[in-house]
PDB file of C-alpha atoms in Angstrom:
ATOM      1  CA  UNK A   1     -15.930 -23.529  28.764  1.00  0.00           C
ATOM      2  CA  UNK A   2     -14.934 -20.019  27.403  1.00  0.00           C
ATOM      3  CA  UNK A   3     -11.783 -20.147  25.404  1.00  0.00           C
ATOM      4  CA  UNK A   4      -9.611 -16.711  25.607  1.00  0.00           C
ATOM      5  CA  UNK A   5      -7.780 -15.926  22.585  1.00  0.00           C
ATOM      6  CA  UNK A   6      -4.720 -14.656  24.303  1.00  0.00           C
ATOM      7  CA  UNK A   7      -2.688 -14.638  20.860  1.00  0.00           C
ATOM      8  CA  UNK A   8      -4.847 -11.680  20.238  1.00  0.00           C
ATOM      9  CA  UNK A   9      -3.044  -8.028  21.654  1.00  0.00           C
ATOM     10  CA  UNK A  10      -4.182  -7.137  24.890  1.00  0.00           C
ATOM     11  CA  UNK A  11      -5.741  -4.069  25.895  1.00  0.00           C
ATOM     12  CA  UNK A  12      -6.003  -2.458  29.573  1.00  0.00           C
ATOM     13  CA  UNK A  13      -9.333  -1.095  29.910  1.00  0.00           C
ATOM     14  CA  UNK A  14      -8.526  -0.028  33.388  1.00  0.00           C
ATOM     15  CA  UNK A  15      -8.900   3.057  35.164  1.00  0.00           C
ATOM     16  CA  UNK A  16      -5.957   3.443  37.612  1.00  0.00           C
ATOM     17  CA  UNK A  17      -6.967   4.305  41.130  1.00  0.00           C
ATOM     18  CA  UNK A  18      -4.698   7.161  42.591  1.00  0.00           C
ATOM     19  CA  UNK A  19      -5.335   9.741  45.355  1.00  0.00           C
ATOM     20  CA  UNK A  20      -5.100  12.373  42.041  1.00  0.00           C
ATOM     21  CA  UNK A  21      -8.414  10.320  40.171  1.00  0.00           C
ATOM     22  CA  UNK A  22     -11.581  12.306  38.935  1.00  0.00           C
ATOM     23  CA  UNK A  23     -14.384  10.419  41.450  1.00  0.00           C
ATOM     24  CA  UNK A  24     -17.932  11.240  41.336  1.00  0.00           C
ATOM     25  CA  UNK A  25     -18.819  13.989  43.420  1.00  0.00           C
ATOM     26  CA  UNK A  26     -19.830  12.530  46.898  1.00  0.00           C
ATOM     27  CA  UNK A  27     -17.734   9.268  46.914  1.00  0.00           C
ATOM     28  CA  UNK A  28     -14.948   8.987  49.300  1.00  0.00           C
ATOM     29  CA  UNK A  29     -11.738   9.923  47.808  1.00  0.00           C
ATOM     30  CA  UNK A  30      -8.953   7.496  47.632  1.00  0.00           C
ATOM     31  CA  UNK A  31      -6.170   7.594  49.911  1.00  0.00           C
ATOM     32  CA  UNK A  32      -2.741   5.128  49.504  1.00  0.00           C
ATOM     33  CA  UNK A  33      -0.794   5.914  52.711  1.00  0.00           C
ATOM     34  CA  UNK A  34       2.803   4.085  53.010  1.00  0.00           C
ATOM     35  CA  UNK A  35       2.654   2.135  56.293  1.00  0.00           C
ATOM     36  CA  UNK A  36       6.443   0.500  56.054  1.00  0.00           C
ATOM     37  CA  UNK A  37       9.036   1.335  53.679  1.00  0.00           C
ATOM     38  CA  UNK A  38      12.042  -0.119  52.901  1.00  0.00           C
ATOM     39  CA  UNK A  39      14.421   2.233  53.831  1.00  0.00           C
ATOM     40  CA  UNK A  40      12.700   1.715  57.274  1.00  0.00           C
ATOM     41  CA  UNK A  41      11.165  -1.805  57.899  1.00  0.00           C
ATOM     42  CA  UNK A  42      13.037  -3.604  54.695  1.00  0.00           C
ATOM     43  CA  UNK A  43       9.674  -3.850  52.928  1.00  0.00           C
ATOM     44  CA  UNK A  44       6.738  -1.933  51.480  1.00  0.00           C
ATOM     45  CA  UNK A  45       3.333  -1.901  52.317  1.00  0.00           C
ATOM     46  CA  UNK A  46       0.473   1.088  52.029  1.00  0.00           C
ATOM     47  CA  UNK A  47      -2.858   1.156  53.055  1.00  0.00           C
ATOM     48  CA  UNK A  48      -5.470   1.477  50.948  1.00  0.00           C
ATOM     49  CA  UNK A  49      -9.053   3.336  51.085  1.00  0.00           C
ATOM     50  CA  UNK A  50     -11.297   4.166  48.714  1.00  0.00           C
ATOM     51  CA  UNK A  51     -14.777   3.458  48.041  1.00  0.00           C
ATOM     52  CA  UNK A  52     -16.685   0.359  46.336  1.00  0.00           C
ATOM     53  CA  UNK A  53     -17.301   2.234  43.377  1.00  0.00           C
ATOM     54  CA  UNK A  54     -13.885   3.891  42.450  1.00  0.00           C
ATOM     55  CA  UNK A  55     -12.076   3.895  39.226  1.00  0.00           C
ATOM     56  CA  UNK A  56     -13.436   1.170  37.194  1.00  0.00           C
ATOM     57  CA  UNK A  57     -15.840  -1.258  38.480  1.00  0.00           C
ATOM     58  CA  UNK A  58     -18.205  -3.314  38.699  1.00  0.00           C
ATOM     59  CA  UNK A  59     -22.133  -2.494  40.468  1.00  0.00           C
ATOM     60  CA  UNK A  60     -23.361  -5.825  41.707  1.00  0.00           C
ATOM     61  CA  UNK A  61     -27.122  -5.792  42.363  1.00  0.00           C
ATOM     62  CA  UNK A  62     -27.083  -5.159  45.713  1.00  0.00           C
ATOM     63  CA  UNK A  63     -25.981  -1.810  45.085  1.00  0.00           C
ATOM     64  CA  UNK A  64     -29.702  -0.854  44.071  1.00  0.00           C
ATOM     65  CA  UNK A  65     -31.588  -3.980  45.139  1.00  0.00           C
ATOM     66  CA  UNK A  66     -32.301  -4.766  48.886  1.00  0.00           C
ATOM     67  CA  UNK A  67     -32.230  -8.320  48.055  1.00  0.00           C
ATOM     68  CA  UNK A  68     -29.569  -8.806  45.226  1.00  0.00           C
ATOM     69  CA  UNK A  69     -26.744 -10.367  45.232  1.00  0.00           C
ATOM     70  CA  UNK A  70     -23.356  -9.212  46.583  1.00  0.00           C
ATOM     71  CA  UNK A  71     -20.410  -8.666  44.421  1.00  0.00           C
ATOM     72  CA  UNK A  72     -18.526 -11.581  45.765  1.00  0.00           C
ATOM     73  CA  UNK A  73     -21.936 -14.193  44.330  1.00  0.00           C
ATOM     74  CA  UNK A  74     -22.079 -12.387  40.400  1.00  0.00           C
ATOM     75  CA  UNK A  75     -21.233 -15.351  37.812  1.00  0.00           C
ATOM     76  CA  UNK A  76     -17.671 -14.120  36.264  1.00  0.00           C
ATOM     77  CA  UNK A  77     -18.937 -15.693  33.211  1.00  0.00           C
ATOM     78  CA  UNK A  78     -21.511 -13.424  32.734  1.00  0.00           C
ATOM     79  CA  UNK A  79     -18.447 -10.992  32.860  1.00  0.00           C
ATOM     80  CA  UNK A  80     -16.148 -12.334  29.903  1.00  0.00           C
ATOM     81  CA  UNK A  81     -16.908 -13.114  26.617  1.00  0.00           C
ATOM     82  CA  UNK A  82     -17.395 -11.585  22.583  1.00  0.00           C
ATOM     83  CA  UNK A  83     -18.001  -8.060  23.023  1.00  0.00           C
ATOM     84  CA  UNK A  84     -18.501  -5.260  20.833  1.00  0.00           C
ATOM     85  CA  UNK A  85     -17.927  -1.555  21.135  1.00  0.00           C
ATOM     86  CA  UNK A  86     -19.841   0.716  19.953  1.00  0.00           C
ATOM     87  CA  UNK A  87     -18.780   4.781  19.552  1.00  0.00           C
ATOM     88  CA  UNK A  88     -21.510   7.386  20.649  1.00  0.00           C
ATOM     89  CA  UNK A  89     -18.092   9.149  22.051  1.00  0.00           C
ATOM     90  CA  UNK A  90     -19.695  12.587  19.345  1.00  0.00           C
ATOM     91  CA  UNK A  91     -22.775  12.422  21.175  1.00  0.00           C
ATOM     92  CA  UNK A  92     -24.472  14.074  24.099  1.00  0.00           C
ATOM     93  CA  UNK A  93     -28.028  13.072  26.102  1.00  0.00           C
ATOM     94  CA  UNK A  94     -29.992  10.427  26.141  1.00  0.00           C
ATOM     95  CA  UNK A  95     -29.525   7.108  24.037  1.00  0.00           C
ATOM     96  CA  UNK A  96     -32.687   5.278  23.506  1.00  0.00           C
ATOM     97  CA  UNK A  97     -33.540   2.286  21.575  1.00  0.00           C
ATOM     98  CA  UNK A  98     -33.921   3.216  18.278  1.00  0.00           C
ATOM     99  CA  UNK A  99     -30.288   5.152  18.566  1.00  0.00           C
ATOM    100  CA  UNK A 100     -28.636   1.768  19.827  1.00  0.00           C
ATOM    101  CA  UNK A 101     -30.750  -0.828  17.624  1.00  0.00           C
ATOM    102  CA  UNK A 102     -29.186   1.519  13.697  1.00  0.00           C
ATOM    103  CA  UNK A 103     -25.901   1.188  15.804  1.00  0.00           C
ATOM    104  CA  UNK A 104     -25.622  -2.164  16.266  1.00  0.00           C
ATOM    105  CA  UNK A 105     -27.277  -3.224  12.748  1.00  0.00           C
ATOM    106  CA  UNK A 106     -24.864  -0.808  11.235  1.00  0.00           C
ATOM    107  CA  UNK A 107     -22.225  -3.494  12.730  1.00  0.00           C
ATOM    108  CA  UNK A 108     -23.332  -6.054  10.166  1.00  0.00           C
ATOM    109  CA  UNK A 109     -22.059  -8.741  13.469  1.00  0.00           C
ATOM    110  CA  UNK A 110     -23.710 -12.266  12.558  1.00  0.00           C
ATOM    111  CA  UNK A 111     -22.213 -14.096  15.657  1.00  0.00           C
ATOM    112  CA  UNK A 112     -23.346 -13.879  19.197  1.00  0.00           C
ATOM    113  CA  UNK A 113     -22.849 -11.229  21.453  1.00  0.00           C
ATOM    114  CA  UNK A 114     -22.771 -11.388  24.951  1.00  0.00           C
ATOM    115  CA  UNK A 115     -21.070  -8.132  25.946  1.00  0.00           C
ATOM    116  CA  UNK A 116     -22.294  -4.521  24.952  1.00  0.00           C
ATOM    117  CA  UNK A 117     -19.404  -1.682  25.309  1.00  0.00           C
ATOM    118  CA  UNK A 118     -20.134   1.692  24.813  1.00  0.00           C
ATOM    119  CA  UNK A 119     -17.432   4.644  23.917  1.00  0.00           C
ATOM    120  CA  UNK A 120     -19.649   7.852  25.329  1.00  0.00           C
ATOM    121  CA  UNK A 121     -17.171  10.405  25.901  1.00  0.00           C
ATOM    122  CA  UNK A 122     -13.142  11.647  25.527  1.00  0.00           C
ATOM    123  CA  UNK A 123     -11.761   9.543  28.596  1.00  0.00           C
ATOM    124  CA  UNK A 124      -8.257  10.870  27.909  1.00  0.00           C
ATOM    125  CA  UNK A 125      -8.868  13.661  30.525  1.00  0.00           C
ATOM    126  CA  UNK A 126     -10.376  11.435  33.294  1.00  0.00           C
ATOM    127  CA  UNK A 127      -7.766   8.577  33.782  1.00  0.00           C
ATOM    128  CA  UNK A 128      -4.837  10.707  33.796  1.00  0.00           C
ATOM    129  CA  UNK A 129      -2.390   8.649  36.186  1.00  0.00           C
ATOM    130  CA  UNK A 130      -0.483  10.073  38.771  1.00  0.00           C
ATOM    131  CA  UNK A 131       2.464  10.943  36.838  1.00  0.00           C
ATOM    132  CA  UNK A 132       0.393  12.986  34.731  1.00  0.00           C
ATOM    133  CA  UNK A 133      -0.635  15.328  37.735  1.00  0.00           C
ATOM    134  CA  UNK A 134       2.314  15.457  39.908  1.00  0.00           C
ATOM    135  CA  UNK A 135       2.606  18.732  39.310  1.00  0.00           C
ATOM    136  CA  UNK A 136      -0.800  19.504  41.071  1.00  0.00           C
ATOM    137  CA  UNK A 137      -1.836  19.335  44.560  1.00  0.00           C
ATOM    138  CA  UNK A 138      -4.288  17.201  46.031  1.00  0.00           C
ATOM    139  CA  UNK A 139      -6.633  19.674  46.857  1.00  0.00           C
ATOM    140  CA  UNK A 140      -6.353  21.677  43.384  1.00  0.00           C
ATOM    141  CA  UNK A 141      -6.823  18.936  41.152  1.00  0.00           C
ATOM    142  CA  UNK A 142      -9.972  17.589  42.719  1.00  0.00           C
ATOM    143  CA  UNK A 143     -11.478  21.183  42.807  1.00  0.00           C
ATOM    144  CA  UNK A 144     -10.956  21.206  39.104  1.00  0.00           C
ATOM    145  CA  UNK A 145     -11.664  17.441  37.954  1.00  0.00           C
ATOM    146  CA  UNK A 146     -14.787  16.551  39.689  1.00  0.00           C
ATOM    147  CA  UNK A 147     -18.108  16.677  37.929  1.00  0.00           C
ATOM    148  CA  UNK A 148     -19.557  19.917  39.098  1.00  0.00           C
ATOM    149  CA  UNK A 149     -23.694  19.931  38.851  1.00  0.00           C
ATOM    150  CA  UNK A 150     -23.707  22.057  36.111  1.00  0.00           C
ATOM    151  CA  UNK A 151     -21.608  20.334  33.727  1.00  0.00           C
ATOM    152  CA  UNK A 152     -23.518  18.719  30.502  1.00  0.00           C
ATOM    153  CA  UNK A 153     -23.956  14.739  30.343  1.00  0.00           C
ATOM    154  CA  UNK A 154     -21.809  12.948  28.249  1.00  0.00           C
ATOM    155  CA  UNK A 155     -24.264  10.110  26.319  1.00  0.00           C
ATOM    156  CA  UNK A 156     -25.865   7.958  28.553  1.00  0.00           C
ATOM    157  CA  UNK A 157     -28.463   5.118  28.126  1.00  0.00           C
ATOM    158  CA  UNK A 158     -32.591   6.375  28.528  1.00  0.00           C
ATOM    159  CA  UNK A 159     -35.145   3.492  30.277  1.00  0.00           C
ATOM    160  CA  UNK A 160     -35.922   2.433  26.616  1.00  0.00           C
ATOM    161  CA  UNK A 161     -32.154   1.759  25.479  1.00  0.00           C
ATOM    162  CA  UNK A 162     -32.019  -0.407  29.154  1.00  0.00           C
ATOM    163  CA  UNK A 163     -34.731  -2.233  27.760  1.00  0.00           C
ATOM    164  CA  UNK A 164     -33.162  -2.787  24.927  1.00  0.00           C
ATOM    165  CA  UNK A 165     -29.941  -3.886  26.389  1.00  0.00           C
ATOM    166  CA  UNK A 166     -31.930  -6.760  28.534  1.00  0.00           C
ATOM    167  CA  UNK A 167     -34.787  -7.598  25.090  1.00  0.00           C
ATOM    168  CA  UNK A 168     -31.150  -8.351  23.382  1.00  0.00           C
ATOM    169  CA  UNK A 169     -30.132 -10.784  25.646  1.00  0.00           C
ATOM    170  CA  UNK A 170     -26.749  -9.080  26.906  1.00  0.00           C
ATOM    171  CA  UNK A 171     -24.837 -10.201  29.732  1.00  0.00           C
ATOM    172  CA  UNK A 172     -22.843  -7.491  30.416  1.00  0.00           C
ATOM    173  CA  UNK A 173     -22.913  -3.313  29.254  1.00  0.00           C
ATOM    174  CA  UNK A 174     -19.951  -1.459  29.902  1.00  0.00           C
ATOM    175  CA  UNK A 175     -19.199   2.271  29.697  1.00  0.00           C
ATOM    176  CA  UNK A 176     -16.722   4.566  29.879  1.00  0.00           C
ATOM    177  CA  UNK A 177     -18.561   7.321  31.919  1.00  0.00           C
ATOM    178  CA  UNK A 178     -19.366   7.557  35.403  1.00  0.00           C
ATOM    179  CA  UNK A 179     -23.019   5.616  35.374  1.00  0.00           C
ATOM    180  CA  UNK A 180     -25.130   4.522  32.649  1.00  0.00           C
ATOM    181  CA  UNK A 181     -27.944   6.449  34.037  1.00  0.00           C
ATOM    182  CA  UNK A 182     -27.515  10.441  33.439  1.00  0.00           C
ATOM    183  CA  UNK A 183     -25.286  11.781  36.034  1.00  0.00           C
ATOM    184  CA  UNK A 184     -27.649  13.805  37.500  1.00  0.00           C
ATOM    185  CA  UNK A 185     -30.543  11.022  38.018  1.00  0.00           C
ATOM    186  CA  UNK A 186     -31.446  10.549  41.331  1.00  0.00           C
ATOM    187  CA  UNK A 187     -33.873   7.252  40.798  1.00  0.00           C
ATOM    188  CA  UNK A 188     -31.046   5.406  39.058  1.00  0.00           C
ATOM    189  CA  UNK A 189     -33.694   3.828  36.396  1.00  0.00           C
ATOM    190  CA  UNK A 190     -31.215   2.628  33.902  1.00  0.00           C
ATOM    191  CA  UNK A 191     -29.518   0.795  36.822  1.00  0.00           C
ATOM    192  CA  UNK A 192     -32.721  -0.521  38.398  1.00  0.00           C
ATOM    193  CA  UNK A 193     -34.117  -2.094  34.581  1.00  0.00           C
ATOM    194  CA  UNK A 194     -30.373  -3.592  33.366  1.00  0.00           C
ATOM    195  CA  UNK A 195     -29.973  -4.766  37.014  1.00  0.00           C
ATOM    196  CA  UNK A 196     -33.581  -6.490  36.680  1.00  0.00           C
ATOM    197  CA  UNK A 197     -33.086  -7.706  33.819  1.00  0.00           C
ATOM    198  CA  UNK A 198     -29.959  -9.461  34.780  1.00  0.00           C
ATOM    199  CA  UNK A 199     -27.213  -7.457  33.030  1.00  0.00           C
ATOM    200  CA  UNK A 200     -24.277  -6.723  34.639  1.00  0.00           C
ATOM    201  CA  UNK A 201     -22.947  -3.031  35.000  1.00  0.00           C
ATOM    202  CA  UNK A 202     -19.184  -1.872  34.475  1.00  0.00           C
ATOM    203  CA  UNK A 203     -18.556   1.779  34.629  1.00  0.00           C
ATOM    204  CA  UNK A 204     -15.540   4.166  34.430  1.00  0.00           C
ATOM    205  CA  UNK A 205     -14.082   2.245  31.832  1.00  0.00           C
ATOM    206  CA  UNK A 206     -10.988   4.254  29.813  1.00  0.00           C
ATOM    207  CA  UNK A 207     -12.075   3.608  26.205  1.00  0.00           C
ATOM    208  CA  UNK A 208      -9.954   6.666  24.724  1.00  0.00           C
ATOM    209  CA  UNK A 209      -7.121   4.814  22.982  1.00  0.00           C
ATOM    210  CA  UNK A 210     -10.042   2.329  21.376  1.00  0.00           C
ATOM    211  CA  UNK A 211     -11.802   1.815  18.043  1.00  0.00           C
ATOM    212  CA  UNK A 212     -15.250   0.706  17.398  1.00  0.00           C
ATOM    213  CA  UNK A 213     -15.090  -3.450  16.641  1.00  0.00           C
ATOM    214  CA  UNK A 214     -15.235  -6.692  18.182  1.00  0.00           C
ATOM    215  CA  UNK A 215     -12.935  -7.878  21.056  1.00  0.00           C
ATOM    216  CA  UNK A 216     -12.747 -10.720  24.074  1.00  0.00           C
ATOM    217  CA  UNK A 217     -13.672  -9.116  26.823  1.00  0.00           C
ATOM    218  CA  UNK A 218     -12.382 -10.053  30.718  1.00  0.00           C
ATOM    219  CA  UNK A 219     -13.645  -8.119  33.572  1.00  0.00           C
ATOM    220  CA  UNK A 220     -12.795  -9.151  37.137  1.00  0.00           C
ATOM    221  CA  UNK A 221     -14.069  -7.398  40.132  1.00  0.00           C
ATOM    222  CA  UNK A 222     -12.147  -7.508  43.561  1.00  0.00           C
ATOM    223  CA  UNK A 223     -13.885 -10.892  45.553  1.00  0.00           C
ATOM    224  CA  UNK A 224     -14.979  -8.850  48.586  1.00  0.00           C
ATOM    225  CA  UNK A 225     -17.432 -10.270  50.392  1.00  0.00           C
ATOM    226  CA  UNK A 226     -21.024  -9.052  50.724  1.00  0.00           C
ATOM    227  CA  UNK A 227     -20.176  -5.814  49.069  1.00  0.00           C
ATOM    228  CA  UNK A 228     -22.727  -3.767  47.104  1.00  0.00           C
ATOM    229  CA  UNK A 229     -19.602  -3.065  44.035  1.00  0.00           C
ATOM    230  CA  UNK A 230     -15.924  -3.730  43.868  1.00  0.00           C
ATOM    231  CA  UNK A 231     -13.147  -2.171  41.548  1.00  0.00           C
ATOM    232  CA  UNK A 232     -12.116  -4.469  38.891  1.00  0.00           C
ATOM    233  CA  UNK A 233      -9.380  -5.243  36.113  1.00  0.00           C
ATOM    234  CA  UNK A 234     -10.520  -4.467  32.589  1.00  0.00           C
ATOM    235  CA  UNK A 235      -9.231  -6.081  29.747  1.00  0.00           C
ATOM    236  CA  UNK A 236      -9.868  -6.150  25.450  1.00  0.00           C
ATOM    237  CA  UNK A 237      -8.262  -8.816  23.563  1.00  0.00           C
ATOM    238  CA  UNK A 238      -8.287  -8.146  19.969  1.00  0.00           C
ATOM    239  CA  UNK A 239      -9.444 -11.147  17.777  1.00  0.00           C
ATOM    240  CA  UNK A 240      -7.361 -12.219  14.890  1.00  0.00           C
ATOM    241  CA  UNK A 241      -8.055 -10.367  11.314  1.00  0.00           C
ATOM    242  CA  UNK A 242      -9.683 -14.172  10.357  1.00  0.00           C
ATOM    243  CA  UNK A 243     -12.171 -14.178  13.389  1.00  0.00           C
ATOM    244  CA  UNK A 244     -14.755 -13.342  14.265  1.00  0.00           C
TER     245      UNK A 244
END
């Protein structure tokens, strides 16, 4: 039994999901329509739409694998646990192995863990909220958020660092970019080894407002069944000064 330590401050990892969001280029843009109101009806409720893989989330293995596992079947223990974050956030291109073993070592982390975090990029521009953007229409702000093809890669993770990731023994890796595999891969290898190897993906994470270190880590994807991903609550807990 894992125990959380929730006298630790807690940190939302979250991306919010808004019609305003930076998606990847090609996913289905999210949409929150008010169906009743309460000027109307007496109550609220809005419908929602938006694609498997919005805002933060998790990829369950049937995403790449024609037999894995739906989102709904992952083991949420696998998804919460000691994690540590590591900064490649002045970096651009490929991680591989050697880049992510000196990291780690560099850590000087005796204790086991289960969850790898990685800090690629300056999230503060992607998960602005819609109160950041009101300002902005619709149409504008996707025009000018989304990925376009010729736009560098923040870091990502090469085949060998994937190897890596599943020759340590992780559980989980978690990043704050789009996918873990360059953004412009169209074979998905990163995804298809850590996958394999039985390592569960989280992407779109909004590291910007934390440091390197070691934290609790809680992930919970939406329980929707058969699905190939789901968007999920992020959170950090920080560990007291004394542990780990």
């Amino acid at each position: 039994m894992k125990l959380i330590p929730v006298q630790g401050k807690i940190i939302d990892i979250t991306t919010p999901i808004s019609p305003f969001m930076r998606i990847f280029p090609g996913d289905p843009k999210p949409s929150i329509e008010r169906v009743f109101t309460l000027e109307k009806e007496g109550f609220a409720l809005s419908m929602l739409s938006f694609g498997s893989h919005t805002g933060t989330h998790v990829d369950a293995p049937s995403h790449i694998l024609s037999n894995g596992l739906p989102v709904d079947k992952l083991e949420l223990e696998n998804l919460m646990g000691m994690a540590y974050l590591l900064d490649f956030s002045s970096l651009s291109g490929a991680l591989n192995a050697d880049i992510l073993e000196e990291a780690f070592q560099n850590t000087g982390v005796s204790e086991k863990i289960s969850i790898l975090l990685l800090k690629t990029e300056d999230s503060s521009g992607k998960h602005k909220g819609a109160e950041d953007i009101q300002a902005q229409s619709l149409e504008s702000h996707f025009q000018n958020e989304e990925y376009r093809e010729e736009e560098p890669d923040p870091a990502y993770l090469d085949e060998s660092a994937a190897s890596w990731i599943v020759g340590k023994g992780f559980k989980t890796i978690g990043v704050d970019s789009f996918s873990v595999d360059s953004l412009h891969s169209e074979n998905l290898p990163v995804h298809h080894i850590l996958i394999s190897g039985n390592v569960n993906i989280v992407e779109c994470l909004d590291l910007s407002s934390v440091k390197a270190g070691i934290y609790f880590f809680l992930c919970l994807p939406l329980k929707i069944e058969g699905c190939d991903g789901a968007p999920a609550r992020a959170l950090l807990i920080t560990y007291p000064e004394s542990h780990p």
